[in-house]
Short mmCIF file of C-alpha atoms and ligand atoms in Angstrom, two decimals:
data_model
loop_
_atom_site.label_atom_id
_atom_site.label_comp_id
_atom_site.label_asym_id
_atom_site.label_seq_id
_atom_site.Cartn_x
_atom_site.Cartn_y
_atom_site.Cartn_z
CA UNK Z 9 -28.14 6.10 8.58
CA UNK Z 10 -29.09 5.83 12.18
CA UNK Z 11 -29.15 2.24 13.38
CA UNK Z 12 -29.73 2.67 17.60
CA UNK Z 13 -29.56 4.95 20.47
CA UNK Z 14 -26.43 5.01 21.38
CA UNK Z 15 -25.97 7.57 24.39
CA UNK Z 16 -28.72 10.15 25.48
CA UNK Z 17 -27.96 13.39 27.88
CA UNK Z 18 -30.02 15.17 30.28
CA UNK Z 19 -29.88 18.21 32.54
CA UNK Z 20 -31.07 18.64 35.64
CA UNK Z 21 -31.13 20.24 39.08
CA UNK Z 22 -30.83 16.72 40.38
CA UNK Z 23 -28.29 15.30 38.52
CA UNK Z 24 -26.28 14.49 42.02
CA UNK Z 25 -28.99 12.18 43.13
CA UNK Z 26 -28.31 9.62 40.35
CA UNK Z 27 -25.08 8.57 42.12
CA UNK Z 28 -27.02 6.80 43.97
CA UNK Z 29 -30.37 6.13 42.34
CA UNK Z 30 -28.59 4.87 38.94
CA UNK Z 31 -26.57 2.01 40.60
CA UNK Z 32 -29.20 1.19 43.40
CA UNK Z 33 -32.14 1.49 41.73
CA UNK Z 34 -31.59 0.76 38.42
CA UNK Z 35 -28.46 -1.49 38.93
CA UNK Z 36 -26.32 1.10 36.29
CA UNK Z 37 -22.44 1.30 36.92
CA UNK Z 38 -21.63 4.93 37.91
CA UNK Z 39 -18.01 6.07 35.77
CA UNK Z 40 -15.88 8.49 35.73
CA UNK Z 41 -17.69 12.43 35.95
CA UNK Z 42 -17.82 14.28 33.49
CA UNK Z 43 -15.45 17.67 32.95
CA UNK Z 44 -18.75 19.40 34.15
CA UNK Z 45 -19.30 17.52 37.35
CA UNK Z 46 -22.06 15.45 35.09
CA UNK Z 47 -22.97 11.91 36.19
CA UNK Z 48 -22.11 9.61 33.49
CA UNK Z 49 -23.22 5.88 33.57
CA UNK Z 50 -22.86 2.38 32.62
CA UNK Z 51 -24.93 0.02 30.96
CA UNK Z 52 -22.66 -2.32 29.30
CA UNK Z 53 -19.02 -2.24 28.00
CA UNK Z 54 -19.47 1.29 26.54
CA UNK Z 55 -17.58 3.86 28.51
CA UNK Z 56 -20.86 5.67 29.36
CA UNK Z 57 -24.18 5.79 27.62
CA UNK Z 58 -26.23 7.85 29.94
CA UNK Z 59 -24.98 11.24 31.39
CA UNK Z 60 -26.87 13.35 33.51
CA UNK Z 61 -25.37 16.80 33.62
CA UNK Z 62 -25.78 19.27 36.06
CA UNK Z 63 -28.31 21.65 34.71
CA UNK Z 64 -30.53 24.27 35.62
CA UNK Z 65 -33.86 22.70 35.30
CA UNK Z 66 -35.15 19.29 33.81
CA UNK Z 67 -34.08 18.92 30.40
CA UNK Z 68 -33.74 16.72 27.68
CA UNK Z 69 -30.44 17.49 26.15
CA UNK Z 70 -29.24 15.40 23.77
CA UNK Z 71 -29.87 12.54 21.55
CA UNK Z 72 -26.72 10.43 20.38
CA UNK Z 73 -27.60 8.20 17.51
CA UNK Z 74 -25.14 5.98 16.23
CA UNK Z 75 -25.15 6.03 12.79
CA UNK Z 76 -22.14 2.83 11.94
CA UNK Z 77 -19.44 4.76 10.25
CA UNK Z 78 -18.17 8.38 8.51
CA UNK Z 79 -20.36 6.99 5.48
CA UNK Z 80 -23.51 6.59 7.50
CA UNK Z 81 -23.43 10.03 9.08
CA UNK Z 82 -21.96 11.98 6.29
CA UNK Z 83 -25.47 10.32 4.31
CA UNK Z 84 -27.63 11.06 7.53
CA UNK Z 85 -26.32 14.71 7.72
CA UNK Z 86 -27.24 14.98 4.11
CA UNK Z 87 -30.96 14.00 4.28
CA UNK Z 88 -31.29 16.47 7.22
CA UNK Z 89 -29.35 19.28 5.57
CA UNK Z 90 -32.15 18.30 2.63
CA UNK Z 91 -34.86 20.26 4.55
CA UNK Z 92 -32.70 22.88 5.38
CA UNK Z 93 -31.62 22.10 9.00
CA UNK Z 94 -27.58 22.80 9.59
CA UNK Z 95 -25.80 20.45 11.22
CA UNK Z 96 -22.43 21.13 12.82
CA UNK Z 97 -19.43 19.21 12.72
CA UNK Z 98 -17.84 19.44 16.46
CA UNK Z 99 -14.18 17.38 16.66
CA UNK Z 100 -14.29 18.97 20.03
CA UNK Z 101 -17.30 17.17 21.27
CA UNK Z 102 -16.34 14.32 19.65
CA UNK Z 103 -13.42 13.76 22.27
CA UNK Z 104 -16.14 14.47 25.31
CA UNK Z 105 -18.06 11.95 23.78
CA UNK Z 106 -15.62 9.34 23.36
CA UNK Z 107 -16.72 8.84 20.02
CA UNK Z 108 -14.78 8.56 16.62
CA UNK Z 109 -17.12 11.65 15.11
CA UNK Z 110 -19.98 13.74 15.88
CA UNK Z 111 -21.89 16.38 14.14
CA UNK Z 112 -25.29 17.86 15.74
CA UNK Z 113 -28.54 19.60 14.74
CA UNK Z 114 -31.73 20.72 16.26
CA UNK Z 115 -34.63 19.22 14.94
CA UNK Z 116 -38.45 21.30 14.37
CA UNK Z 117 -39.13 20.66 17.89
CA UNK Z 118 -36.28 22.03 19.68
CA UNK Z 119 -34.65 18.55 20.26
CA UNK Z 120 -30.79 18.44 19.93
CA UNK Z 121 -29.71 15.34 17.90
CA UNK Z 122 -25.67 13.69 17.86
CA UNK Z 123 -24.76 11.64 14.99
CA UNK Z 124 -21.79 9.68 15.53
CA UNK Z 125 -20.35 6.88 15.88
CA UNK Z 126 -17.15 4.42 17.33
CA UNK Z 127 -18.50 4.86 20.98
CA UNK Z 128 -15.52 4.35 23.21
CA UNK Z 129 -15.65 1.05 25.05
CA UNK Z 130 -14.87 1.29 28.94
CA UNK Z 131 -14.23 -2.51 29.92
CA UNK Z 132 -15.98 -4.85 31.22
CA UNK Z 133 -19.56 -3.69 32.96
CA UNK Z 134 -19.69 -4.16 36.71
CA UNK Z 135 -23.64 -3.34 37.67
CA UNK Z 136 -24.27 -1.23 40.49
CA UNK Z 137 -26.26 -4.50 42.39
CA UNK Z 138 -26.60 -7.46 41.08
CA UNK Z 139 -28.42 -8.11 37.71
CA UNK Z 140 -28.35 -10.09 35.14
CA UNK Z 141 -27.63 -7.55 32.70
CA UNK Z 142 -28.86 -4.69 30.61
CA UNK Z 143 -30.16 -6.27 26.74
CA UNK Z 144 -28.08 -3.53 24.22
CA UNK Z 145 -26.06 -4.58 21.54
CA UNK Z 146 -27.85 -4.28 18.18
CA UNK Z 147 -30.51 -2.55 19.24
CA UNK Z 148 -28.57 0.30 21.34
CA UNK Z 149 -29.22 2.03 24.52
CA UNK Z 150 -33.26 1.50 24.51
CA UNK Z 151 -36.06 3.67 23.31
CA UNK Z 152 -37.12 7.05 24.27
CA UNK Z 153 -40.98 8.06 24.10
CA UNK Z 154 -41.32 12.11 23.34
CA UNK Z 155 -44.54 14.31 23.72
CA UNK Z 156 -44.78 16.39 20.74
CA UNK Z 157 -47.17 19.18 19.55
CA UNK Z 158 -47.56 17.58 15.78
CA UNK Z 159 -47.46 13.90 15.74
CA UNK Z 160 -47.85 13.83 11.91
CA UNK Z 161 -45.24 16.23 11.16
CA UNK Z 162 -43.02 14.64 13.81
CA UNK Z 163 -43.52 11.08 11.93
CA UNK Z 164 -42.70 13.39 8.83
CA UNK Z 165 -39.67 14.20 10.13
CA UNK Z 166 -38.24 10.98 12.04
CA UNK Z 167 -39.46 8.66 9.65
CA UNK Z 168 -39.17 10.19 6.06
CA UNK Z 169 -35.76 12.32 7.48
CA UNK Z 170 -34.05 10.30 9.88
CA UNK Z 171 -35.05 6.74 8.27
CA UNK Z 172 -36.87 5.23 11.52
CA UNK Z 173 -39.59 2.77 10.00
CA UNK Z 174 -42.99 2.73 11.58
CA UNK Z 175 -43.50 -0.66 13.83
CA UNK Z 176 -46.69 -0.05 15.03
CA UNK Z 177 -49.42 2.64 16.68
CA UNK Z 178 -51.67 2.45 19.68
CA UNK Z 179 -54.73 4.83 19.78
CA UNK Z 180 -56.45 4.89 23.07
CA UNK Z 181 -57.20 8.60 23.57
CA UNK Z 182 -53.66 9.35 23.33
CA UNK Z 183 -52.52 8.77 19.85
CA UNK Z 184 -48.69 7.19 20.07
CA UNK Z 185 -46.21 6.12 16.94
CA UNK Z 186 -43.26 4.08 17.70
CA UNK Z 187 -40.35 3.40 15.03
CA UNK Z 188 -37.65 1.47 14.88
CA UNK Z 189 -34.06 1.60 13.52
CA UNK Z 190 -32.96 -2.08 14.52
CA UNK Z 191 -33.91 -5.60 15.98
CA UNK Z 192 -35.33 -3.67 18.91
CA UNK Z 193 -39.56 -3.01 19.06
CA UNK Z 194 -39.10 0.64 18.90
CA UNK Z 195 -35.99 2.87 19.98
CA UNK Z 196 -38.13 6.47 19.28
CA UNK Z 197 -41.82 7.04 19.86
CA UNK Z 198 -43.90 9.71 19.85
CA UNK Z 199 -47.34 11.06 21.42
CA UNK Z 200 -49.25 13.42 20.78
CA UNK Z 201 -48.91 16.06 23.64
CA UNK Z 202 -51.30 19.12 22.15
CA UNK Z 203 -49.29 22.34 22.65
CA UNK Z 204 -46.39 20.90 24.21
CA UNK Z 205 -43.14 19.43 23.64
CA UNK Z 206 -41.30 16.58 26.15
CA UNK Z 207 -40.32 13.94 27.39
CA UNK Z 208 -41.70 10.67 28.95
CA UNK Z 209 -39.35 8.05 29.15
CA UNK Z 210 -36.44 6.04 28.74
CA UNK Z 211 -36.72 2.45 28.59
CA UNK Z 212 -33.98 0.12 30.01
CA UNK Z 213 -34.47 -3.59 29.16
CA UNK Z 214 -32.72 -6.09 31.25
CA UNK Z 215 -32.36 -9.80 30.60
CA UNK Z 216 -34.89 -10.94 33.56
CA UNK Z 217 -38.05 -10.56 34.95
CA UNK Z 218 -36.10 -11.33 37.92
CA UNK Z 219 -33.81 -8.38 37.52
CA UNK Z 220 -37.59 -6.16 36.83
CA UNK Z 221 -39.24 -7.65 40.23
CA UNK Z 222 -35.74 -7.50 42.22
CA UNK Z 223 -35.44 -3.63 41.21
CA UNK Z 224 -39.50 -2.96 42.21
CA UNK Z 225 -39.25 -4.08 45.33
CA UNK Z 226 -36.06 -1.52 45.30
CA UNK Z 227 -38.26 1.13 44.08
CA UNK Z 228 -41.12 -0.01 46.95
CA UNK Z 229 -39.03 -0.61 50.04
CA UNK Z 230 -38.05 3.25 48.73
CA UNK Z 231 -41.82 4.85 47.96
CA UNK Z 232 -39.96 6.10 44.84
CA UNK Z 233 -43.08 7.33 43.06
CA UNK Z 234 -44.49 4.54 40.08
CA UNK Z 235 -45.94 6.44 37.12
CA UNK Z 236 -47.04 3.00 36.67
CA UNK Z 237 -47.67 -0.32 37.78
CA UNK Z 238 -45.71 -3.41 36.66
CA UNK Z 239 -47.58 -4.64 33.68
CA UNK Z 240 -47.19 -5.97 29.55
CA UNK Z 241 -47.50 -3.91 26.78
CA UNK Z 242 -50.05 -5.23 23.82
CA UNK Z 243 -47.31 -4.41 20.93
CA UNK Z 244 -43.79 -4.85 22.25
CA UNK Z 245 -44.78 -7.54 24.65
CA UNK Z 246 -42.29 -5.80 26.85
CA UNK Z 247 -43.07 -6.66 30.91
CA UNK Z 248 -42.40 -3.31 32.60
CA UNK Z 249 -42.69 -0.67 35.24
CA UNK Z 250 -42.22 2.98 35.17
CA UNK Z 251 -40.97 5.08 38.43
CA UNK Z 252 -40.02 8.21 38.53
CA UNK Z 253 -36.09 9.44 37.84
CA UNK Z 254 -35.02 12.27 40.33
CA UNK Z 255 -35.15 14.33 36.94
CA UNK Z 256 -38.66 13.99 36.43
CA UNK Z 257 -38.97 11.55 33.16
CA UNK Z 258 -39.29 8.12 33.78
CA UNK Z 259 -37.52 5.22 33.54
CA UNK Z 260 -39.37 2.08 31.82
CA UNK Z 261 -37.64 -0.78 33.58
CA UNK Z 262 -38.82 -4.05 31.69
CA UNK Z 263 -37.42 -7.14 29.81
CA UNK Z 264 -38.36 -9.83 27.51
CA UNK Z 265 -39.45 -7.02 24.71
CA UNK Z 266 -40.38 -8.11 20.92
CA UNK Z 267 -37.59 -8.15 18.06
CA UNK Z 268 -38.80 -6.84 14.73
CA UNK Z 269 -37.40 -8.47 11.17
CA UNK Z 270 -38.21 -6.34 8.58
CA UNK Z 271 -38.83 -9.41 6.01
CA UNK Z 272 -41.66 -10.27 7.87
CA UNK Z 273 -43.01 -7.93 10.57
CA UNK Z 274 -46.36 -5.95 9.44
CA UNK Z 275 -47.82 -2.37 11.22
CA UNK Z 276 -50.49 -2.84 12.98
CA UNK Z 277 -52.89 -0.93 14.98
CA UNK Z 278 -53.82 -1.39 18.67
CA UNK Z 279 -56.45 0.38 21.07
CA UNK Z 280 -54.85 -0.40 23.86
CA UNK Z 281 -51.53 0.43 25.53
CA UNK Z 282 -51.16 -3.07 27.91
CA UNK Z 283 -52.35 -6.41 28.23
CA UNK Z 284 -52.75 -6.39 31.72
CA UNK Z 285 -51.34 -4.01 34.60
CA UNK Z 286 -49.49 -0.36 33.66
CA UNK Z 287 -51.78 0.67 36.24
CA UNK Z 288 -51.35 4.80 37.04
CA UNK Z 289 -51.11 5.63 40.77
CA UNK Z 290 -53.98 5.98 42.95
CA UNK Z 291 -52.70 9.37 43.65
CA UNK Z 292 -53.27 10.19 39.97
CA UNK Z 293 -51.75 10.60 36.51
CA UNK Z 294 -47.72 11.18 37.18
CA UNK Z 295 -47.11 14.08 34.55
CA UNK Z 296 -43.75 14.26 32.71
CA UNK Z 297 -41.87 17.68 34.35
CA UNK Z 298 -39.55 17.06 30.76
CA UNK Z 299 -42.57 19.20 29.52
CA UNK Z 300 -42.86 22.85 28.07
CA UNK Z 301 -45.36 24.57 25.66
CA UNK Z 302 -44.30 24.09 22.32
CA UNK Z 303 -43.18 27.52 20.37
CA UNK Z 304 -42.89 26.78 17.06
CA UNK Z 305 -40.88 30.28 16.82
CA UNK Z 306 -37.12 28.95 15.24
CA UNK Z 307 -34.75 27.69 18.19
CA UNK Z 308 -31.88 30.53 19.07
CA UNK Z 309 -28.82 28.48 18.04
CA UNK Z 310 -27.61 25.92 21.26
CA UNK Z 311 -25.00 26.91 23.18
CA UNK Z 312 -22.25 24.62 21.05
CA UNK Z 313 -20.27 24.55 24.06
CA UNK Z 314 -18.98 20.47 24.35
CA UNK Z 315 -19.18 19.61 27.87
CA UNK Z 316 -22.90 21.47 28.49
CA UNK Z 317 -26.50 20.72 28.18
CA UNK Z 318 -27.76 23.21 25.32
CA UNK Z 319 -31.12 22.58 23.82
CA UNK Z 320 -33.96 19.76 24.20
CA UNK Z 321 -37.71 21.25 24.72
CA UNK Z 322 -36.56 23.99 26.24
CA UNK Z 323 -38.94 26.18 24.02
FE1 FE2 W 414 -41.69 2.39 26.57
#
């Protein structure tokens, strides 16, 4: 089954621009392009774990669990073949991927999620600026928070489909559900987002508060637009800000978050998002351009085509 995000994908107009905003800003190590001119970038020893491809608009385009071995995704496939979603075997994409085995579906809300595993490694990480260090190992990449239309049938679907277990919920006029698949707080949440379908961020831990005050004075001497404040979240304790990527989703830049073990850790319920801070801007509410209405029509098939950016809420 799925045990961490190992490599997400988005398109976008402005997929040049992370060149330079992924190492400067977020301290990432820029690698080798991809066949379609797609930034690809570093976080650790994995070849690549975030790839930005050129696209025509903002996009979501892929998720890229890693799900341990042939084992683990031939029993993940199964569960999601179980409610009657294909998933397609790609060797192909596999080899774009750098990883042992992939196979791919579209899930009831027009997201496009990888299953694979073996994740090339690239050597060792050099970070764009000096940081300590991005936190990955067991628990993966990071999380991702999505805006979806259902939030019950989505925590249907992730949790009771996928496998992610429910770590907590916050309910503070937005209702939100975060799960987890490892160690980490939460790698997947979701809000509520009536009528619409999206994305509003990826979260990059890093191994300092240092390394989160060095990078917002970065983002400040830059007027790089915060969607908000530096502040500390009530459930994952994580100490974070979140500016805006030239692609329109945020970036969560934090460290220090909570580690869940199952033999002990209990759900609970907050009211509030944050401690203290996760202030929005006095200019107003940032909204997520990762956004569409939701159509809950069935998704034309993705373009299966390796080295592109098919799919996400592109509905
Ligand atoms: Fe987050």
């Amino acid at each position: 089954m799925i045990s961490a995000l190992s490599y997400i994908g988005f398109a976008s107009p402005n997929s040049a621009q992370w060149r330079t905003f992924g190492p400067e800003v977020l301290g990432v190590q820029v690698a080798e392009p991809g066949p379609d001119g797609a930034v690809r970038l570093r976080v650790d020893d994995a070849e690549a774990r975030i790839v930005i491809h050129p696209g025509e608009r903002e996009q979501l385009a892929y998720f890229g669990w890693d799900v341990g071995d042939a084992s683990g995704l031939a029993a993940a496939g199964e569960r999601v073949g179980q409610v009657g979603i294909t998933v397609r075997h790609d060797s192909d994409l596999a080899a774009v991927r750098r990883t042992v085995e992939v196979a791919w579906f579209v899930d009831p809300f027009g997201f496009r999620h990888e299953l694979s595993y073996g994740l090339a490694s690239g050597g060792p990480f050099a970070p764009g600026r000096p940081i300590s260090g991005f936190v990955t190992g067991d628990g993966g990449l990071g999380h991702v928070v999505l805006l979806v239309p259902d939030l019950a049938g989505a925590a249907q679907f992730y949790g009771d489909v996928l496998g992610f277990k429910l770590s907590d919920t916050i309910d503070h006029g937005t209702s939100i559900r975060f799960f987890h698949c490892n160690p980490r707080h939460h790698t997947l949440a979701i809000a509520a987002a009536r009528g619409m379908v999206g994305v509003h961020h990826l979260m990059l831990e890093v191994g300092s508060i240092d390394d989160v005050g060095a990078a917002l004075d970065i983002v400040n001497e830059r007027h790089i637009p915060l969607a908000m404040s530096l502040g500390r979240h009530t459930n994952d304790h994580m100490t974070s800000f979140y500016v805006r990527t030239p692609s329109g989703f945020e970036i969560e830049y934090g460290t220090g978050g909570v580690r869940i073990d199952d033999r002990t850790w209990t759900v609970a319920a907050y009211d509030a998002q944050s401690t203290w801070g996760h202030k929005q801007p006095a200019s107003g509410r940032l909204v997520p351009q990762i956004l569409a209405p939701f159509d809950p029509a069935p998704a034309p098939a993705p373009d299966p085509a390796p080295a592109a950016a098919p799919a996400g809420p592109s509905r």
